[in-house]
Backbone as JSON, one array per atom type, in Angstrom:
{
  "sequence": "MNKLFNEHNKVSKTLRIVMAGVFAAIIAVLTLITIPTPWGVPFTLQTFIIALCGYICGAKWGTVSVAVYVAVGLVGAPVFAGFKGGFGVLMGPTGGYIIGFITMVFLCGLNSEKLYMRAVFSLLGLLSCHLLGSLWFAFVTSTSILEAFAIASLPYILKDVISVVCAFVIAKPLNVALTRVCDRNAA",
  "N": [[0.81, -1.19, 0.0], [1.99, 1.25, 0.68], [3.35, 2.37, -1.61], [4.63, 4.66, -2.57], [6.69, 5.13, -0.77], [8.26, 2.95, -1.02], [11.38, 1.48, -1.1], [12.44, 0.8, -3.56], [11.28, 2.42, -5.35], [11.47, 5.19, -7.63], [11.44, 7.58, -6.36], [13.18, 10.1, -4.7], [15.47, 9.97, -1.89], [15.54, 12.35, -0.55], [13.0, 13.43, -1.04], [11.49, 11.58, 0.38], [12.34, 12.16, 2.98], [11.43, 14.79, 3.2], [8.65, 14.34, 2.96], [8.26, 12.81, 5.27], [8.78, 14.76, 7.18], [6.7, 16.51, 6.59], [4.51, 14.93, 7.28], [5.02, 14.74, 10.03], [4.48, 17.37, 10.77], [1.76, 17.51, 10.06], [0.71, 15.65, 11.85], [1.2, 17.02, 14.25], [-0.51, 19.25, 13.94], [-3.08, 18.06, 13.61], [-3.34, 16.77, 16.03], [-3.92, 18.78, 17.76], [-6.51, 19.47, 17.27], [-9.53, 19.1, 18.76], [-12.62, 17.58, 19.54], [-15.31, 18.07, 21.56], [-17.29, 15.68, 23.41], [-20.49, 14.33, 24.47], [-20.09, 12.44, 26.49], [-17.77, 13.13, 27.69], [-15.23, 12.38, 26.8], [-13.0, 13.65, 24.69], [-12.99, 13.82, 21.12], [-10.26, 13.2, 19.18], [-7.91, 13.53, 16.48], [-5.68, 11.99, 16.59], [-5.09, 9.11, 16.57], [-6.05, 8.51, 14.06], [-4.39, 10.03, 12.27], [-1.87, 9.04, 12.94], [-2.08, 6.33, 12.21], [-2.63, 6.69, 9.44], [-0.27, 7.9, 8.64], [1.51, 5.75, 8.97], [0.42, 3.98, 7.04], [0.81, 5.4, 4.66], [3.54, 6.3, 4.67], [4.95, 4.04, 5.43], [6.63, 1.59, 7.53], [9.3, 2.34, 8.29], [9.72, 5.15, 7.49], [7.4, 6.25, 8.5], [7.76, 5.84, 11.23], [9.96, 7.5, 11.59], [8.69, 9.97, 11.1], [6.83, 10.14, 13.26], [8.61, 10.02, 15.39], [10.0, 12.42, 15.02], [7.88, 14.23, 15.47], [7.36, 13.63, 18.2], [9.84, 14.37, 19.31], [9.87, 17.13, 18.76], [7.77, 17.93, 20.39], [8.85, 17.21, 22.87], [10.92, 19.05, 23.24], [9.54, 21.23, 23.94], [7.7, 22.51, 22.28], [4.29, 23.25, 21.79], [2.76, 20.79, 20.86], [1.48, 18.53, 21.64], [-1.59, 16.91, 22.69], [-4.08, 19.19, 23.83], [-2.62, 21.52, 23.56], [-0.07, 21.24, 24.71], [3.36, 20.82, 25.68], [6.75, 19.64, 26.1], [8.98, 17.81, 28.31], [7.69, 17.06, 30.62], [5.1, 16.33, 29.87], [5.44, 13.87, 28.67], [6.23, 12.46, 30.9], [3.96, 12.54, 32.33], [0.56, 11.32, 33.05], [-0.48, 10.51, 30.51], [1.67, 10.01, 28.92], [2.56, 7.5, 28.07], [0.93, 6.86, 25.95], [1.83, 8.56, 23.99], [4.39, 7.52, 23.49], [3.46, 5.08, 22.66], [2.42, 5.74, 20.19], [4.59, 5.54, 18.51], [5.13, 2.77, 18.31], [2.71, 2.05, 17.23], [2.58, 3.39, 14.7], [4.69, 2.16, 13.43], [3.84, -0.56, 13.31], [1.41, -0.27, 11.87], [2.52, 0.55, 9.52], [3.8, -1.64, 8.47], [4.24, -3.52, 5.62], [2.15, -5.56, 3.74], [0.95, -7.79, 1.32], [-1.35, -9.12, 1.75], [-4.58, -8.5, 2.77], [-5.78, -9.22, 5.22], [-3.53, -9.53, 6.85], [-2.55, -6.93, 6.98], [-4.63, -5.81, 8.38], [-4.34, -7.19, 10.79], [-1.78, -6.27, 11.61], [-2.44, -3.56, 11.94], [-4.35, -3.68, 14.0], [-2.74, -4.77, 16.02], [-0.97, -2.64, 16.28], [-2.65, -0.59, 17.25], [-3.48, -1.82, 19.64], [-1.0, -2.05, 20.94], [-0.41, 0.62, 21.41], [-2.48, 1.34, 23.18], [-1.95, -0.46, 25.24], [0.67, 0.28, 26.13], [0.05, 2.89, 26.87], [-1.9, 2.5, 28.89], [-0.45, 1.0, 30.78], [1.56, 2.85, 31.5], [-0.05, 4.95, 32.46], [-1.2, 3.66, 34.69], [1.11, 3.27, 36.23], [2.0, 5.95, 36.72], [-0.21, 7.11, 37.99], [-0.63, 5.5, 40.12], [-2.56, 3.42, 40.07], [-4.45, 0.39, 39.5], [-3.76, -1.77, 36.71], [-6.05, -2.57, 35.33], [-7.89, -0.67, 36.23], [-6.68, 1.64, 35.24], [-6.85, 1.09, 32.5], [-9.64, 1.12, 32.19], [-10.2, 3.78, 32.75], [-8.51, 5.37, 31.07], [-8.26, 4.19, 28.52], [-10.42, 2.49, 27.62], [-12.76, 4.17, 27.08], [-11.95, 5.25, 24.66], [-11.54, 3.29, 22.76], [-13.47, 2.38, 20.73], [-13.72, 4.71, 19.15], [-11.05, 4.93, 18.34], [-10.68, 2.56, 16.85], [-12.46, 3.04, 14.74], [-11.21, 5.31, 13.7], [-8.75, 4.24, 12.78], [-9.67, 2.44, 10.85], [-10.88, 4.26, 9.04], [-8.57, 5.69, 8.27], [-7.2, 3.64, 6.99], [-8.9, 3.12, 4.82], [-8.81, 5.51, 3.3], [-6.13, 5.63, 2.7], [-5.14, 4.15, 0.48], [-6.23, 5.37, -1.99], [-5.12, 7.92, -1.57], [-2.4, 7.39, -1.5], [-2.05, 6.47, -4.12], [-2.63, 8.84, -5.54], [-0.6, 10.56, -4.58], [1.65, 9.18, -5.5], [1.3, 9.36, -8.28], [1.58, 12.13, -8.66], [4.24, 12.5, -7.79], [5.57, 10.82, -9.61], [5.02, 12.15, -11.99], [6.36, 14.56, -11.56], [8.94, 13.62, -11.37], [9.52, 12.83, -13.88]],
  "CA": [[0.0, 0.0, 0.0], [2.83, 2.44, 0.74], [4.17, 2.29, -2.81], [5.43, 5.87, -2.71], [7.86, 5.06, 0.09], [8.98, 1.72, -1.32], [12.79, 1.83, -1.35], [12.77, 0.56, -4.96], [10.62, 3.46, -6.15], [12.45, 6.17, -8.09], [11.35, 8.79, -5.55], [14.45, 10.31, -4.02], [15.52, 9.93, -0.43], [15.22, 13.71, -0.11], [11.55, 13.56, -1.03], [11.0, 10.78, 1.51], [12.62, 12.92, 4.2], [10.49, 15.92, 3.2], [7.32, 13.82, 3.25], [8.24, 12.43, 6.68], [8.65, 16.02, 7.91], [5.33, 17.02, 6.37], [3.61, 14.14, 8.12], [5.24, 15.15, 11.42], [3.74, 18.63, 10.94], [0.33, 17.21, 10.02], [0.41, 15.01, 13.14], [1.16, 18.09, 15.25], [-1.71, 20.08, 13.74], [-4.3, 17.3, 13.86], [-3.4, 16.44, 17.45], [-4.45, 19.94, 18.47], [-7.94, 19.59, 17.01], [-10.32, 18.23, 19.62], [-14.07, 17.77, 19.46], [-15.9, 17.56, 22.8], [-18.4, 14.74, 23.28], [-21.37, 14.35, 25.65], [-19.61, 11.55, 27.55], [-16.59, 13.72, 28.31], [-13.98, 11.97, 26.17], [-12.96, 14.4, 23.44], [-12.56, 13.15, 19.9], [-9.08, 13.81, 18.54], [-7.53, 12.85, 15.25], [-4.35, 11.42, 16.78], [-4.94, 7.74, 16.08], [-6.29, 8.56, 12.62], [-3.22, 10.52, 11.53], [-0.75, 8.13, 13.19], [-2.3, 5.17, 11.33], [-2.48, 7.14, 8.06], [1.17, 8.1, 8.44], [2.08, 4.42, 8.75], [-0.05, 3.42, 5.77], [1.39, 6.14, 3.54], [5.0, 6.37, 4.73], [5.56, 2.75, 5.73], [7.14, 1.42, 8.9], [10.54, 3.11, 8.51], [9.55, 6.61, 7.4], [6.34, 6.61, 9.44], [8.4, 5.91, 12.55], [10.75, 8.74, 11.58], [7.74, 11.09, 11.23], [6.3, 10.22, 14.63], [9.74, 10.34, 16.28], [10.22, 13.87, 14.88], [6.76, 14.86, 16.18], [7.59, 13.47, 19.64], [11.01, 15.18, 19.66], [9.45, 18.54, 18.75], [6.99, 18.13, 21.6], [9.71, 17.09, 24.05], [11.71, 20.27, 23.44], [8.68, 22.27, 24.49], [6.68, 23.03, 21.36], [2.97, 22.77, 22.25], [2.18, 19.96, 19.81], [0.73, 17.42, 22.21], [-3.0, 17.22, 22.93], [-4.31, 20.26, 24.8], [-1.59, 22.55, 23.35], [0.98, 21.03, 25.7], [4.65, 20.38, 25.19], [7.77, 19.49, 27.12], [9.26, 16.49, 28.85], [6.7, 16.76, 31.66], [3.93, 15.67, 29.27], [5.82, 12.47, 28.51], [6.29, 11.88, 32.23], [2.61, 12.61, 32.9], [-0.28, 10.12, 32.93], [-0.75, 10.08, 29.14], [2.93, 9.88, 28.18], [2.68, 6.16, 27.46], [0.24, 6.86, 24.66], [2.72, 9.24, 23.04], [5.38, 6.5, 23.11], [2.7, 4.07, 21.93], [2.25, 6.17, 18.8], [5.74, 5.07, 17.74], [4.9, 1.36, 17.98], [1.52, 1.98, 16.39], [2.9, 3.78, 13.32], [5.55, 1.11, 12.87], [3.03, -1.73, 12.97], [0.5, 0.09, 10.78], [3.31, 0.74, 8.31], [4.33, -2.88, 7.92], [3.58, -3.77, 4.33], [1.8, -6.93, 3.39], [0.02, -7.84, 0.2], [-2.58, -9.73, 2.24], [-5.41, -7.55, 3.49], [-5.97, -9.64, 6.61], [-2.29, -9.27, 7.61], [-2.51, -5.48, 7.24], [-5.6, -5.59, 9.46], [-3.71, -7.71, 12.02], [-0.74, -5.31, 11.99], [-3.11, -2.35, 12.41], [-4.93, -3.99, 15.31], [-1.62, -4.87, 16.96], [-0.47, -1.28, 16.51], [-3.59, 0.11, 18.14], [-3.4, -2.47, 20.95], [0.27, -1.7, 21.58], [-0.55, 2.0, 21.88], [-3.33, 1.34, 24.36], [-1.26, -1.2, 26.3], [1.72, 1.15, 26.68], [-0.61, 4.01, 27.52], [-2.54, 2.05, 30.13], [0.6, 0.64, 31.74], [2.18, 4.08, 32.0], [-1.07, 5.64, 33.25], [-1.28, 2.94, 35.97], [2.34, 3.56, 36.98], [2.05, 7.35, 37.14], [-1.34, 7.45, 38.87], [-0.69, 4.48, 41.18], [-3.81, 2.66, 39.99], [-4.25, -0.92, 38.9], [-3.76, -1.73, 35.24], [-7.45, -2.62, 34.89], [-8.49, 0.64, 36.5], [-6.09, 2.57, 34.28], [-7.45, 0.8, 31.2], [-11.04, 1.57, 32.22], [-10.24, 5.25, 32.77], [-7.76, 6.07, 30.03], [-8.29, 3.55, 27.21], [-11.71, 1.94, 27.24], [-13.65, 5.13, 26.41], [-11.41, 5.65, 23.35], [-11.33, 2.14, 21.88], [-14.34, 2.4, 19.55], [-13.3, 5.86, 18.34], [-9.75, 4.63, 17.75], [-10.87, 1.55, 15.81], [-13.07, 3.75, 13.61], [-10.16, 6.18, 13.14], [-7.78, 3.41, 12.05], [-10.37, 1.95, 9.65], [-10.99, 5.39, 8.11], [-7.23, 5.94, 7.72], [-6.91, 2.54, 6.07], [-9.74, 3.27, 3.63], [-8.37, 6.62, 2.45], [-4.7, 5.55, 2.43], [-4.83, 3.65, -0.87], [-6.38, 6.41, -3.02], [-4.17, 9.0, -1.3], [-1.08, 6.91, -1.93], [-2.06, 6.46, -5.59], [-2.55, 10.23, -5.99], [0.75, 11.07, -4.28], [2.59, 8.5, -6.39], [1.14, 9.97, -9.61], [2.18, 13.48, -8.62], [5.69, 12.36, -7.71], [6.04, 10.26, -10.88], [4.95, 13.22, -13.0], [7.41, 15.53, -11.28], [10.24, 12.98, -11.58], [9.73, 12.61, -15.32]],
  "C": [[0.86, 1.26, 0.0], [3.86, 2.44, -0.38], [5.11, 3.48, -2.96], [6.74, 5.77, -1.93], [8.63, 3.75, -0.06], [10.41, 2.11, -1.72], [13.19, 1.62, -2.81], [12.12, 1.57, -5.89], [11.68, 4.5, -6.53], [12.38, 7.49, -7.31], [12.61, 8.92, -4.71], [14.34, 10.24, -2.5], [15.17, 11.31, 0.13], [13.72, 13.91, -0.03], [10.94, 12.75, 0.11], [11.2, 11.52, 2.82], [11.65, 14.09, 4.32], [9.09, 15.45, 3.56], [7.2, 13.39, 4.72], [8.09, 13.68, 7.55], [7.26, 16.62, 7.78], [4.35, 16.24, 7.23], [3.79, 14.47, 9.6], [4.47, 16.44, 11.72], [2.23, 18.39, 10.94], [-0.11, 16.55, 11.32], [0.26, 16.08, 14.21], [-0.12, 18.91, 15.14], [-2.97, 19.3, 14.1], [-4.45, 16.85, 15.31], [-4.06, 17.57, 18.23], [-5.95, 20.13, 18.27], [-8.69, 18.59, 17.89], [-11.79, 18.59, 19.5], [-14.67, 17.21, 20.74], [-17.07, 16.62, 22.51], [-19.26, 14.8, 24.54], [-20.86, 13.48, 26.8], [-18.28, 11.99, 28.13], [-15.25, 13.31, 27.73], [-13.89, 12.68, 24.83], [-12.47, 13.54, 22.28], [-11.36, 13.91, 19.36], [-8.76, 13.0, 17.3], [-6.16, 12.17, 15.36], [-4.22, 10.02, 16.19], [-5.17, 7.68, 14.56], [-5.01, 8.94, 11.87], [-2.0, 9.63, 11.76], [-0.87, 6.91, 12.28], [-2.08, 5.56, 9.87], [-1.01, 7.35, 7.72], [1.85, 6.76, 8.19], [1.69, 3.84, 7.41], [0.59, 4.11, 4.57], [2.92, 6.06, 3.53], [5.68, 5.03, 4.94], [6.16, 2.75, 7.12], [8.34, 2.33, 9.19], [10.28, 4.61, 8.55], [8.4, 7.1, 8.27], [6.89, 6.76, 10.85], [9.25, 7.17, 12.66], [9.82, 9.95, 11.8], [7.25, 11.25, 12.66], [7.42, 10.55, 15.62], [10.06, 11.83, 16.21], [9.13, 14.63, 15.63], [6.98, 14.8, 17.69], [8.77, 14.35, 20.09], [10.66, 16.67, 19.72], [8.64, 18.85, 20.01], [7.85, 18.09, 22.86], [10.55, 18.34, 24.3], [10.85, 21.45, 23.85], [7.64, 22.85, 23.55], [5.32, 22.45, 21.75], [2.23, 21.96, 21.18], [1.44, 18.74, 20.33], [-0.69, 17.87, 22.5], [-3.14, 18.28, 24.02], [-3.29, 21.39, 24.7], [-0.49, 22.46, 24.4], [2.26, 20.58, 25.02], [5.61, 20.25, 26.35], [7.87, 18.07, 27.65], [8.25, 16.08, 29.91], [5.47, 16.05, 31.11], [4.23, 14.18, 29.12], [5.87, 11.76, 29.86], [4.92, 11.88, 32.93], [1.81, 11.35, 32.61], [-0.5, 9.63, 31.5], [0.51, 9.91, 28.3], [3.11, 8.54, 27.5], [1.99, 6.08, 26.11], [1.1, 7.53, 23.6], [3.8, 8.27, 22.57], [4.69, 5.41, 22.29], [2.45, 4.44, 20.48], [3.39, 5.65, 17.92], [5.56, 3.6, 17.36], [3.71, 1.22, 17.03], [1.85, 2.31, 14.94], [3.76, 2.72, 12.66], [4.72, -0.09, 12.43], [2.03, -1.44, 11.85], [1.25, 0.22, 9.45], [3.91, -0.52, 7.73], [3.53, -3.27, 6.68], [3.33, -5.25, 4.15], [0.81, -6.88, 2.24], [-1.33, -8.41, 0.63], [-3.33, -8.75, 3.13], [-5.57, -7.94, 4.95], [-4.72, -9.41, 7.46], [-2.15, -7.78, 7.91], [-3.47, -5.15, 8.38], [-5.02, -6.06, 10.8], [-2.64, -6.73, 12.51], [-1.36, -4.03, 12.57], [-3.7, -2.56, 13.8], [-3.83, -4.1, 16.37], [-1.03, -3.5, 17.28], [-1.35, -0.51, 17.48], [-3.54, -0.49, 19.54], [-2.11, -2.12, 21.67], [0.22, -0.28, 22.14], [-1.37, 2.05, 23.16], [-2.68, 0.59, 25.53], [-0.18, -0.33, 26.95], [1.11, 2.33, 27.44], [-1.23, 3.63, 28.86], [-1.51, 1.68, 31.2], [1.24, 1.88, 32.35], [1.21, 4.86, 32.89], [-1.19, 4.99, 34.64], [-0.07, 3.26, 36.84], [2.33, 4.98, 37.55], [0.96, 7.69, 38.16], [-1.5, 6.48, 40.03], [-2.06, 3.78, 41.23], [-3.5, 1.29, 39.41], [-4.3, -0.78, 37.38], [-5.2, -1.76, 34.72], [-8.16, -1.3, 35.1], [-7.97, 1.68, 35.5], [-6.69, 2.36, 32.9], [-8.88, 1.33, 31.13], [-11.14, 3.09, 32.15], [-9.67, 5.86, 31.48], [-7.81, 5.43, 28.64], [-9.69, 3.14, 26.77], [-12.64, 2.95, 26.56], [-13.2, 5.51, 24.99], [-11.36, 4.51, 22.33], [-12.18, 2.2, 20.61], [-13.94, 3.53, 18.61], [-11.98, 5.56, 17.63], [-9.84, 3.57, 16.65], [-11.46, 2.2, 14.56], [-12.04, 4.64, 12.92], [-9.18, 5.39, 12.29], [-8.42, 2.87, 10.77], [-10.5, 3.07, 8.61], [-9.64, 5.71, 7.47], [-6.87, 4.88, 6.69], [-7.64, 2.72, 4.74], [-9.22, 4.39, 2.72], [-6.89, 6.53, 2.07], [-4.41, 5.13, 0.99], [-5.05, 4.72, -1.93], [-5.42, 7.59, -2.81], [-2.78, 8.62, -1.76], [-0.98, 6.9, -3.46], [-1.9, 7.89, -6.12], [-1.16, 10.82, -5.75], [1.79, 10.46, -5.21], [2.52, 9.09, -7.8], [1.81, 11.34, -9.68], [3.71, 13.37, -8.62], [6.27, 11.79, -9.0], [6.05, 11.31, -11.98], [6.08, 14.22, -12.81], [8.8, 14.95, -11.5], [10.55, 12.82, -13.06], [10.27, 13.83, -16.02]]
}
């Protein structure tokens, strides 16, 4: 699916680096958009854009994109949810989810020709993000893992599954369009 970032494609390494940087910027912007819900858990586009980044950029360059996003946030830029930034956010209750984005993008970016394997990788990516997030939340808040999961992950699961499915659906036509543009410009 991530044909554009296939190492055998004629797209230059420079373009791959630029695209990884663009995705890091898109992640930062879409993380800041939150939609309140009646049940108190805001809808964000984090899992959507992290999954899309993996599907478009692949495991290697998707991981680079998310690592750049995390690094920018760690140095203090307010790119994390709630316009927050700095090392304290990573050390806070939701820091595990930020680290989980790295495993999630990597797993979503693993390329397989078999649709069911891509679905498995995507599910594992989402589960790894929630597992790391819940474990860290439990550690920081001194709650049990089950309690942490119920508070910090369970309300988001359905939204996150829908986000990953939506990213998967739009990734193929987006990848085709990006590949056409790059092929035209390379010619």
